[in-house]
Tab-separated table of C-alpha atoms and ligand atoms in Angstrom:
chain	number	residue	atom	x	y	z
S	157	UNK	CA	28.349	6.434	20.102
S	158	UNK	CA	26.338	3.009	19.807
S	159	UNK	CA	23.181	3.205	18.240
S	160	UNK	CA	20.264	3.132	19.826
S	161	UNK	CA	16.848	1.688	18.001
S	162	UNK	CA	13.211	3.035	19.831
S	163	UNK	CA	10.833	0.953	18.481
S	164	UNK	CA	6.833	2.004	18.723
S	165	UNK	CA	4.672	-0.620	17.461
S	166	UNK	CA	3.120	-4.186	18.888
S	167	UNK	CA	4.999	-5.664	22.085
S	168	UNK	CA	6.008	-9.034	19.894
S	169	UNK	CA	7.424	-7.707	17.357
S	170	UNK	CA	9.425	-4.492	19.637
S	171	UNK	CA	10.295	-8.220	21.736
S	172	UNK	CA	11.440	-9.703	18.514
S	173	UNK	CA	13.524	-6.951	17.514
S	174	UNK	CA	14.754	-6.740	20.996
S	175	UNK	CA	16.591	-9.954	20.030
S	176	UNK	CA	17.055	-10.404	16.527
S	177	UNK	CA	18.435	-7.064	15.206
S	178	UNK	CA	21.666	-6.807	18.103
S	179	UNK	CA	22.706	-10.083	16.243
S	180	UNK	CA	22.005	-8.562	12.799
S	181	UNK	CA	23.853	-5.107	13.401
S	182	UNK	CA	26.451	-5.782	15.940
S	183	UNK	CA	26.471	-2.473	18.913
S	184	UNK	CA	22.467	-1.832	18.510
S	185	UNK	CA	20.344	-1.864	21.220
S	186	UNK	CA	17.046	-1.697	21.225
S	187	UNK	CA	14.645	0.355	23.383
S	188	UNK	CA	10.879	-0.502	23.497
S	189	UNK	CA	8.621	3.043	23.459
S	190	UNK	CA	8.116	4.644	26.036
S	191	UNK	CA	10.649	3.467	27.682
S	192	UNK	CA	13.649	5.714	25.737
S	193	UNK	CA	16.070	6.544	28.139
S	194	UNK	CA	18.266	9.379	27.664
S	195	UNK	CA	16.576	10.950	24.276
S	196	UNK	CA	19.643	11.766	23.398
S	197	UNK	CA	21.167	8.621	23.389
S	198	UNK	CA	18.072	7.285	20.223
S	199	UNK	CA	19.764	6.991	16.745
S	200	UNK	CA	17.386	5.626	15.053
S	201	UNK	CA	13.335	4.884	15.466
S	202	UNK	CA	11.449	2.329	13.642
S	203	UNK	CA	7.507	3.258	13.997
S	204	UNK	CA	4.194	3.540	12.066
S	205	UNK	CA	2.831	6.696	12.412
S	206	UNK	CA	5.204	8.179	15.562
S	207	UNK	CA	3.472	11.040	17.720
S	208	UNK	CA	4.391	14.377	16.028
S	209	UNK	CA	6.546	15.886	18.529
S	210	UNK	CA	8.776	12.978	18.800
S	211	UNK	CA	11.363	13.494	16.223
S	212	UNK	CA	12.447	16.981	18.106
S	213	UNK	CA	13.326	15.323	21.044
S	214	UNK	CA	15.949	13.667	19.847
S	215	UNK	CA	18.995	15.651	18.943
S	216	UNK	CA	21.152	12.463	17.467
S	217	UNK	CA	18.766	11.183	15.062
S	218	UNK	CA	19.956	9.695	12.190
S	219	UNK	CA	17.188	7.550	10.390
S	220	UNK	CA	13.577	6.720	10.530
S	221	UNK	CA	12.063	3.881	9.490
S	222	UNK	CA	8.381	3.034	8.534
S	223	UNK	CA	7.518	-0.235	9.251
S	224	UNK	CA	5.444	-0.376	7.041
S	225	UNK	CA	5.603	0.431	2.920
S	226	UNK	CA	4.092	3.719	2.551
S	227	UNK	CA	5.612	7.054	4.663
S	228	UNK	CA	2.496	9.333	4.004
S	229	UNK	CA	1.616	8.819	7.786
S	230	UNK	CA	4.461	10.035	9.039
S	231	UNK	CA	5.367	13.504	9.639
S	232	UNK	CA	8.601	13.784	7.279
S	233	UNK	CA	8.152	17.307	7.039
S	234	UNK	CA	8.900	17.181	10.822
S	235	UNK	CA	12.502	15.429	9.939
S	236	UNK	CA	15.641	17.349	9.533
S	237	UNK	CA	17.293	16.916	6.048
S	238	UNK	CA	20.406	15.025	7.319
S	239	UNK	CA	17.820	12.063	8.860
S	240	UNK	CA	17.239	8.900	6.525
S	241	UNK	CA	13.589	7.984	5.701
S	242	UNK	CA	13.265	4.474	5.014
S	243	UNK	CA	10.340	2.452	4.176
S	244	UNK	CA	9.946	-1.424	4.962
S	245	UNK	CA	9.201	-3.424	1.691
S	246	UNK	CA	10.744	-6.840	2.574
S	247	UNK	CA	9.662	-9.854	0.834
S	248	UNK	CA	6.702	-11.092	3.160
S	249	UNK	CA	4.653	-8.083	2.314
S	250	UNK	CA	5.342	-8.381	-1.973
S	251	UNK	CA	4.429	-11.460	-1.659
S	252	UNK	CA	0.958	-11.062	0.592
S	253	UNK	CA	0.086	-7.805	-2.002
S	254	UNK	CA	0.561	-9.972	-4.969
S	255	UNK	CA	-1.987	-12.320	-3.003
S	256	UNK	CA	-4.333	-9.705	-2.532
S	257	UNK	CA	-3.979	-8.307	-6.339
S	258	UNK	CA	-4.950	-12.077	-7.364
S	259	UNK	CA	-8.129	-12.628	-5.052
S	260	UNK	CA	-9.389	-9.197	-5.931
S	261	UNK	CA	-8.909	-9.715	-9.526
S	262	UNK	CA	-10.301	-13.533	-9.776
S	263	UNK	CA	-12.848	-11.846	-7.715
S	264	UNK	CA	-13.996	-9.308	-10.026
S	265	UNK	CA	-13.491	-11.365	-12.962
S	266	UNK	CA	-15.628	-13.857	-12.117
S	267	UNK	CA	-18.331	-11.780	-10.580
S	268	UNK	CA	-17.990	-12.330	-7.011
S	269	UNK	CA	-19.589	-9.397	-5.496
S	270	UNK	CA	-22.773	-10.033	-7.201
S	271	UNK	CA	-23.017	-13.469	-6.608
S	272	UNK	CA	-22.585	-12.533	-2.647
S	273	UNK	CA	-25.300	-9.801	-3.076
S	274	UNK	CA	-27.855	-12.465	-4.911
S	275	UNK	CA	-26.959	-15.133	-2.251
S	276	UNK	CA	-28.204	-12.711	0.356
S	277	UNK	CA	-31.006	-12.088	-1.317
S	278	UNK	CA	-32.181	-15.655	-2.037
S	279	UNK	CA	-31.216	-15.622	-5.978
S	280	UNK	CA	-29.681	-18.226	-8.340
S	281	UNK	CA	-28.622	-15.654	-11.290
S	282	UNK	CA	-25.757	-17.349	-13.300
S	283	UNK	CA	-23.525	-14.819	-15.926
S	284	UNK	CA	-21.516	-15.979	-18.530
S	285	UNK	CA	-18.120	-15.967	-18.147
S	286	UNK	CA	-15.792	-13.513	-19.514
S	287	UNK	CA	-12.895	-15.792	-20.963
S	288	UNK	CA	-9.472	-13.950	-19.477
S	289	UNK	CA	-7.553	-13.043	-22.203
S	290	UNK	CA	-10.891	-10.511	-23.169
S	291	UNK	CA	-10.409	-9.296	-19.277
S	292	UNK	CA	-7.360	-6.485	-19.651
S	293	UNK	CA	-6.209	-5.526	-15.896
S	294	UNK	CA	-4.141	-2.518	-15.177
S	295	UNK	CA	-1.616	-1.768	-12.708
S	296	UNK	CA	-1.214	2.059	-11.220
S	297	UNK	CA	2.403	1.497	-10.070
S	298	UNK	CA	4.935	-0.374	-10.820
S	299	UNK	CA	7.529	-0.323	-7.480
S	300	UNK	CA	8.454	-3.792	-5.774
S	301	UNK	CA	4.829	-4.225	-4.873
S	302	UNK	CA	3.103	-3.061	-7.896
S	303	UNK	CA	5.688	-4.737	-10.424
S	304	UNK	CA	5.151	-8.362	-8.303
S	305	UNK	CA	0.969	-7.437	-8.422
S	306	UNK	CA	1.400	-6.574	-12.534
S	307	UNK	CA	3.759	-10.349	-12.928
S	308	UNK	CA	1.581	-12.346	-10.562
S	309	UNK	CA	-1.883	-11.037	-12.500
S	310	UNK	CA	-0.168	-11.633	-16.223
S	311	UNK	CA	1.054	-15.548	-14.892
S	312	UNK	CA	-2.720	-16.000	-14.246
S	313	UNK	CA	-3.336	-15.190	-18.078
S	314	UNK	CA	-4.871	-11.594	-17.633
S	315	UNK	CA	-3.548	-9.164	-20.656
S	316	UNK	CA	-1.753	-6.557	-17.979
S	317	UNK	CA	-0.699	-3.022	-18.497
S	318	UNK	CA	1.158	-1.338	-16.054
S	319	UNK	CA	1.696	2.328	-15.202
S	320	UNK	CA	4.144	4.367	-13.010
S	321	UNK	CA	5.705	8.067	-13.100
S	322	UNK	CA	9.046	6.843	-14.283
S	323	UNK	CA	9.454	4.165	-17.240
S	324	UNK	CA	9.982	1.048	-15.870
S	325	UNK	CA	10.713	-2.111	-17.963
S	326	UNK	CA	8.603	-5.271	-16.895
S	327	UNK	CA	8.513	-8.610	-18.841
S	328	UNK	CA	5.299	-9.509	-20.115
S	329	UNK	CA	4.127	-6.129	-19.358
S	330	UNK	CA	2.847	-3.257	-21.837
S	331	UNK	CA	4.296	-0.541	-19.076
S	332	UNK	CA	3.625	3.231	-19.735
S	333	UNK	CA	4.504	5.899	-18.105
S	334	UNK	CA	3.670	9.575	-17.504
S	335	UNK	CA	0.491	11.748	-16.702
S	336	UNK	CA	0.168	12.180	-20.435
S	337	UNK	CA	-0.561	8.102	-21.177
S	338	UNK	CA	-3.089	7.765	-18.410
S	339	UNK	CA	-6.084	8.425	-20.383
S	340	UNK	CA	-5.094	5.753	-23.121
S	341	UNK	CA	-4.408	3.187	-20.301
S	342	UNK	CA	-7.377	4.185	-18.325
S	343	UNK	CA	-9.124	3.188	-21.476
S	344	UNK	CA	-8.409	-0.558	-21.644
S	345	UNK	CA	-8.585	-0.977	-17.993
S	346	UNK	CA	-11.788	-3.577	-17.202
S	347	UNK	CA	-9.965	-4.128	-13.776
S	348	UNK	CA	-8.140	-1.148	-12.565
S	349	UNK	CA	-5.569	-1.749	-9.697
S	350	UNK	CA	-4.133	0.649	-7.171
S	351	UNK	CA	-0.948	0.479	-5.935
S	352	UNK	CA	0.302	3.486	-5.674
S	353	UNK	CA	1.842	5.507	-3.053
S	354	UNK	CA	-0.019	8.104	-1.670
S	355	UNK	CA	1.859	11.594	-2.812
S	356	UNK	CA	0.410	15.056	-3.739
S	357	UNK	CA	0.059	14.172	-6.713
S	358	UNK	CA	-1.777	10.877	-6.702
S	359	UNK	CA	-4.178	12.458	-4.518
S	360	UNK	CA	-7.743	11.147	-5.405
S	361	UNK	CA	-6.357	10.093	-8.809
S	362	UNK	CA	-9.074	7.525	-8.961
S	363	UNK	CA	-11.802	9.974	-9.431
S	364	UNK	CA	-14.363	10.955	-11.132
S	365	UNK	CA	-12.913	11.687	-14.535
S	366	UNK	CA	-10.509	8.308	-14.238
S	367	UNK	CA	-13.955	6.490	-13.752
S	368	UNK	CA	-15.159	8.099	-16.982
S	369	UNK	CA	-12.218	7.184	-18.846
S	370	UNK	CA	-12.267	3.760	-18.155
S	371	UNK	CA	-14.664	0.797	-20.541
S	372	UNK	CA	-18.154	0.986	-19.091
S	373	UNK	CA	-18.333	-1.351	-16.211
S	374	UNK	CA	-15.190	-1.688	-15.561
S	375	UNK	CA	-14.441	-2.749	-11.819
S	376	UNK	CA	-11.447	-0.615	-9.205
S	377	UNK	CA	-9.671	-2.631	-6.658
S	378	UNK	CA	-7.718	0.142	-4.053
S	379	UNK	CA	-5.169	-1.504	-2.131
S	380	UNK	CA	-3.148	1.998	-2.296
S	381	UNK	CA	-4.203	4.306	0.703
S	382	UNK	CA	-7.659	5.688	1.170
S	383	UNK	CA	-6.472	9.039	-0.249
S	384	UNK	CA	-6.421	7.749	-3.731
S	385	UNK	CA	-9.786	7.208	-3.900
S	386	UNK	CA	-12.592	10.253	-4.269
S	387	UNK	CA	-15.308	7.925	-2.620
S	388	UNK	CA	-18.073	10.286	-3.984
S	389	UNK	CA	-17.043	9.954	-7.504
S	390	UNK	CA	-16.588	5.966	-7.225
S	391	UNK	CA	-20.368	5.846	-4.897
S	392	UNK	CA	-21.975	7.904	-8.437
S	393	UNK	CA	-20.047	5.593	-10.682
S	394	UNK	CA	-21.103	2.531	-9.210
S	395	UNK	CA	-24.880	4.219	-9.479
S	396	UNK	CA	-24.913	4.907	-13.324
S	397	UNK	CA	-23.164	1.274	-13.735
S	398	UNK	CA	-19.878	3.481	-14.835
S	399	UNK	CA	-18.422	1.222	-12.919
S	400	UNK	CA	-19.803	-2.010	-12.005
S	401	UNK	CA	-17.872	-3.259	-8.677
S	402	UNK	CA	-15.262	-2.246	-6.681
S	403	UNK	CA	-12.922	-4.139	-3.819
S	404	UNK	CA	-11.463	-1.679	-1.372
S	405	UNK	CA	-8.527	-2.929	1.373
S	406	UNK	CA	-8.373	0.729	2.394
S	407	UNK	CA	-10.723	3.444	3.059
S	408	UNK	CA	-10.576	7.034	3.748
S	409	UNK	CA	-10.845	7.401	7.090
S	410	UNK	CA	-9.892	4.215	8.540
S	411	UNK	CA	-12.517	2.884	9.320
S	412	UNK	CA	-15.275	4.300	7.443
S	413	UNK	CA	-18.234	5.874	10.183
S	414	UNK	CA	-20.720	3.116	10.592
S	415	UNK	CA	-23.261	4.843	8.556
S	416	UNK	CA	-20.787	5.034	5.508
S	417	UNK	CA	-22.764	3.480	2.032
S	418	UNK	CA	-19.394	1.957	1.332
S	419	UNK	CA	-20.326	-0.387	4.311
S	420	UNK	CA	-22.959	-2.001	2.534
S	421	UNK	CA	-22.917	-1.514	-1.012
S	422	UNK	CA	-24.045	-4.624	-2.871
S	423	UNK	CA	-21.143	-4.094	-5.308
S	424	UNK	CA	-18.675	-3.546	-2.886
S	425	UNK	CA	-16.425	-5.516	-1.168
S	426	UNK	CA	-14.029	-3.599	1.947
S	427	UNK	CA	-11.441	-5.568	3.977
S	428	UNK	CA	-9.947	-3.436	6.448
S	429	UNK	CA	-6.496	-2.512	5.283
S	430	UNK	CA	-5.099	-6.450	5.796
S	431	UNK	CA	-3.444	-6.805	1.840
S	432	UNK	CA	-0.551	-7.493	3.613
S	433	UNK	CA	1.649	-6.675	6.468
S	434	UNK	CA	5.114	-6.528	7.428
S	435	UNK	CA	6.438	-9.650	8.240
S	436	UNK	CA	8.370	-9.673	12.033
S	437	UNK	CA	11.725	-11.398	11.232
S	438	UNK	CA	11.745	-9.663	7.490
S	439	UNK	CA	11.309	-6.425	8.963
S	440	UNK	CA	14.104	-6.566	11.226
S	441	UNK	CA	16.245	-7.942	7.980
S	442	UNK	CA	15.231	-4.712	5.814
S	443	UNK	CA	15.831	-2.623	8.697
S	444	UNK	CA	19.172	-4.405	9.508
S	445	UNK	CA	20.078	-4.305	5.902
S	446	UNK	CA	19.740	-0.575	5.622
S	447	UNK	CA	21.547	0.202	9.001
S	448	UNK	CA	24.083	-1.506	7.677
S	449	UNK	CA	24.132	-0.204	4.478
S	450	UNK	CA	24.213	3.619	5.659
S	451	UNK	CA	26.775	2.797	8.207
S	452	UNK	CA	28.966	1.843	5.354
S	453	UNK	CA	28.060	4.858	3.187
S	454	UNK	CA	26.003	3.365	0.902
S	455	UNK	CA	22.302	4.294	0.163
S	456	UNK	CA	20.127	2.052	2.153
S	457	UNK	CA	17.239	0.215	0.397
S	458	UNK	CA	14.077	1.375	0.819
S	459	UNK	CA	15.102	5.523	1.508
S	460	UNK	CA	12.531	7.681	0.506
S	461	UNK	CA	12.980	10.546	-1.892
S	462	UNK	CA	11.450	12.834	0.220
S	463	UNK	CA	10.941	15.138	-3.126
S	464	UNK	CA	8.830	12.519	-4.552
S	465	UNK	CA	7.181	11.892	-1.791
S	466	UNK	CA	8.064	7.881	-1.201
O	594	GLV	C1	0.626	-0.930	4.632
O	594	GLV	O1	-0.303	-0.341	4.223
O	594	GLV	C2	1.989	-0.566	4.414
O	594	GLV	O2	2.258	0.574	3.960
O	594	GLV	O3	2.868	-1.389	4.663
């Protein structure tokens, strides 16, 4: 049988794909939702967040791919064990996150969201500088995305720590690991990064006690999911001065209702969820690159442990 691709998303790149992955993985087609054909005849889907009942209507499924980094917005719970779950982290989108890390921290460092709240109202208020070896940024995860942020930030001459579950071994790096060495690294965060993936566990884990733990106005930059971030907790810390600014690319929901203080908080600065995005043609390469690698056995890169959660 000749796998089949669906592809939901955008019309260029489902067109792009249309071209370039038949030349990548010799045999694939690929079909352009809605129009599926025989459900039956769909091997694989590549999506974003798929409708829910989609996956049990096809019997011959045998991977799904996000096309994007994270999986929590797609139903894996609705996936049968023997189907692949594979997120997209091709180069394009390490790189454009690493981007993102940098602006928010030069940002922050160099107080950026109060000189836009002074401009607007008419003042000329000049702070010293903070020189940026005294300016220690942390990193909450260290995967391809969050190990590029941690290098790109410590190049710039920011003292970085980084943190994940598992060890992980960066140059330049003080990297710690485990639930049990958060406090301490919470603790010499003045700008603390998100980049984690949204699991059970690292639910809200920028809350109210994280605030607490961190150096009195310290800044948060969340370019994670909305769901790490207790929005409450970070409005009250940005009231007592517990924390002093905050840059958010993502918001829980997306977007924020109109009235939302986030909106217009003088210390807070919200794109809407653009740190970076799949590129088209490295997409199709990861996605390629996987195929192939399952086809010959081997585990493709990017599968999701669907135990941990990403
Ligand atoms: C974007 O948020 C992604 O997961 O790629």
């Amino acid at each position: 049988m000749n796998p089949v691709l669906l592809h939901l998303g955008t019309p260029a790149r489902g067109e792009r794909w249309q071209t370039l992955l038949p030349r990548l993985v010799p045999g694939l087609t690929v079909r352009l939702w809605p129009d599926m054909g025989d459900p039956a005849t769909i091997t694989h889907v590549a999506a974003w967040a798929p409708p829910d009942d989609l996956f049990a209507t096809l019997p011959n499924l045998a991977m799904v791919f996000s096309v994007g980094a994270g999986v929590d917005q797609l139903r894996a719970d609705a996936l049968p064990d023997h189907v692949a779950l594979v997120r997209t982290v091709e180069p394009g989108l390490i790189v454009e996150m690493a981007d993102y890390a940098t602006l928010a921290v030069l940002a922050l460092h160099r107080d950026l969201p109060r000189y836009l709240a002074a401009q607007r109202t008419g003042q000329w208020a000049p702070q010293p500088v903070t020189a940026k070896g005294a300016r220690r940024v942390t990193v909450l995860g260290l995967g391809a995305m969050g190990g590029a942020i941690a290098t790109q930030i410590a190049a710039l001459g920011f003292p970085v720590t980084g943190w994940s579950r598992r060890p992980r071994d960066l140059p330049g790096i003080d990297c710690r690991h485990g639930a049990d060495a958060l406090p301490n690294v919470l603790a010499i965060s003045d700008i603390l990064i998100c980049a984690l993936p949204l699991t059970p566990e690292t639910r809200h884990i920028l809350n109210a006690a994280t605030f607490a733990l961190l150096p009195r106005g310290a800044a948060v930059v969340n370019m994670g999911r909305g769901g790490h971030l207790d929005q409450v907790a970070l409005l009250a810390a940005l009231e007592t001065g517990q924390v002093a600014a905050a840059m958010l690319d993502v918001t829980d929901p997306e977007p924020l209702p109109p009235d939302h203080p986030l909106w217009r908080h003088p210390r807070v600065v919200l794109t809407p969820h653009v740190a970076a995005e799949t590129d088209i043609d490295g997409g199709a390469r990861a996605v390629a690159a996987a195929i192939l690698a399952h086809r010959a056995g081997s585990v493709p890169p990017g599968l999701v442990d669907r135990s941990a959660g990403y």
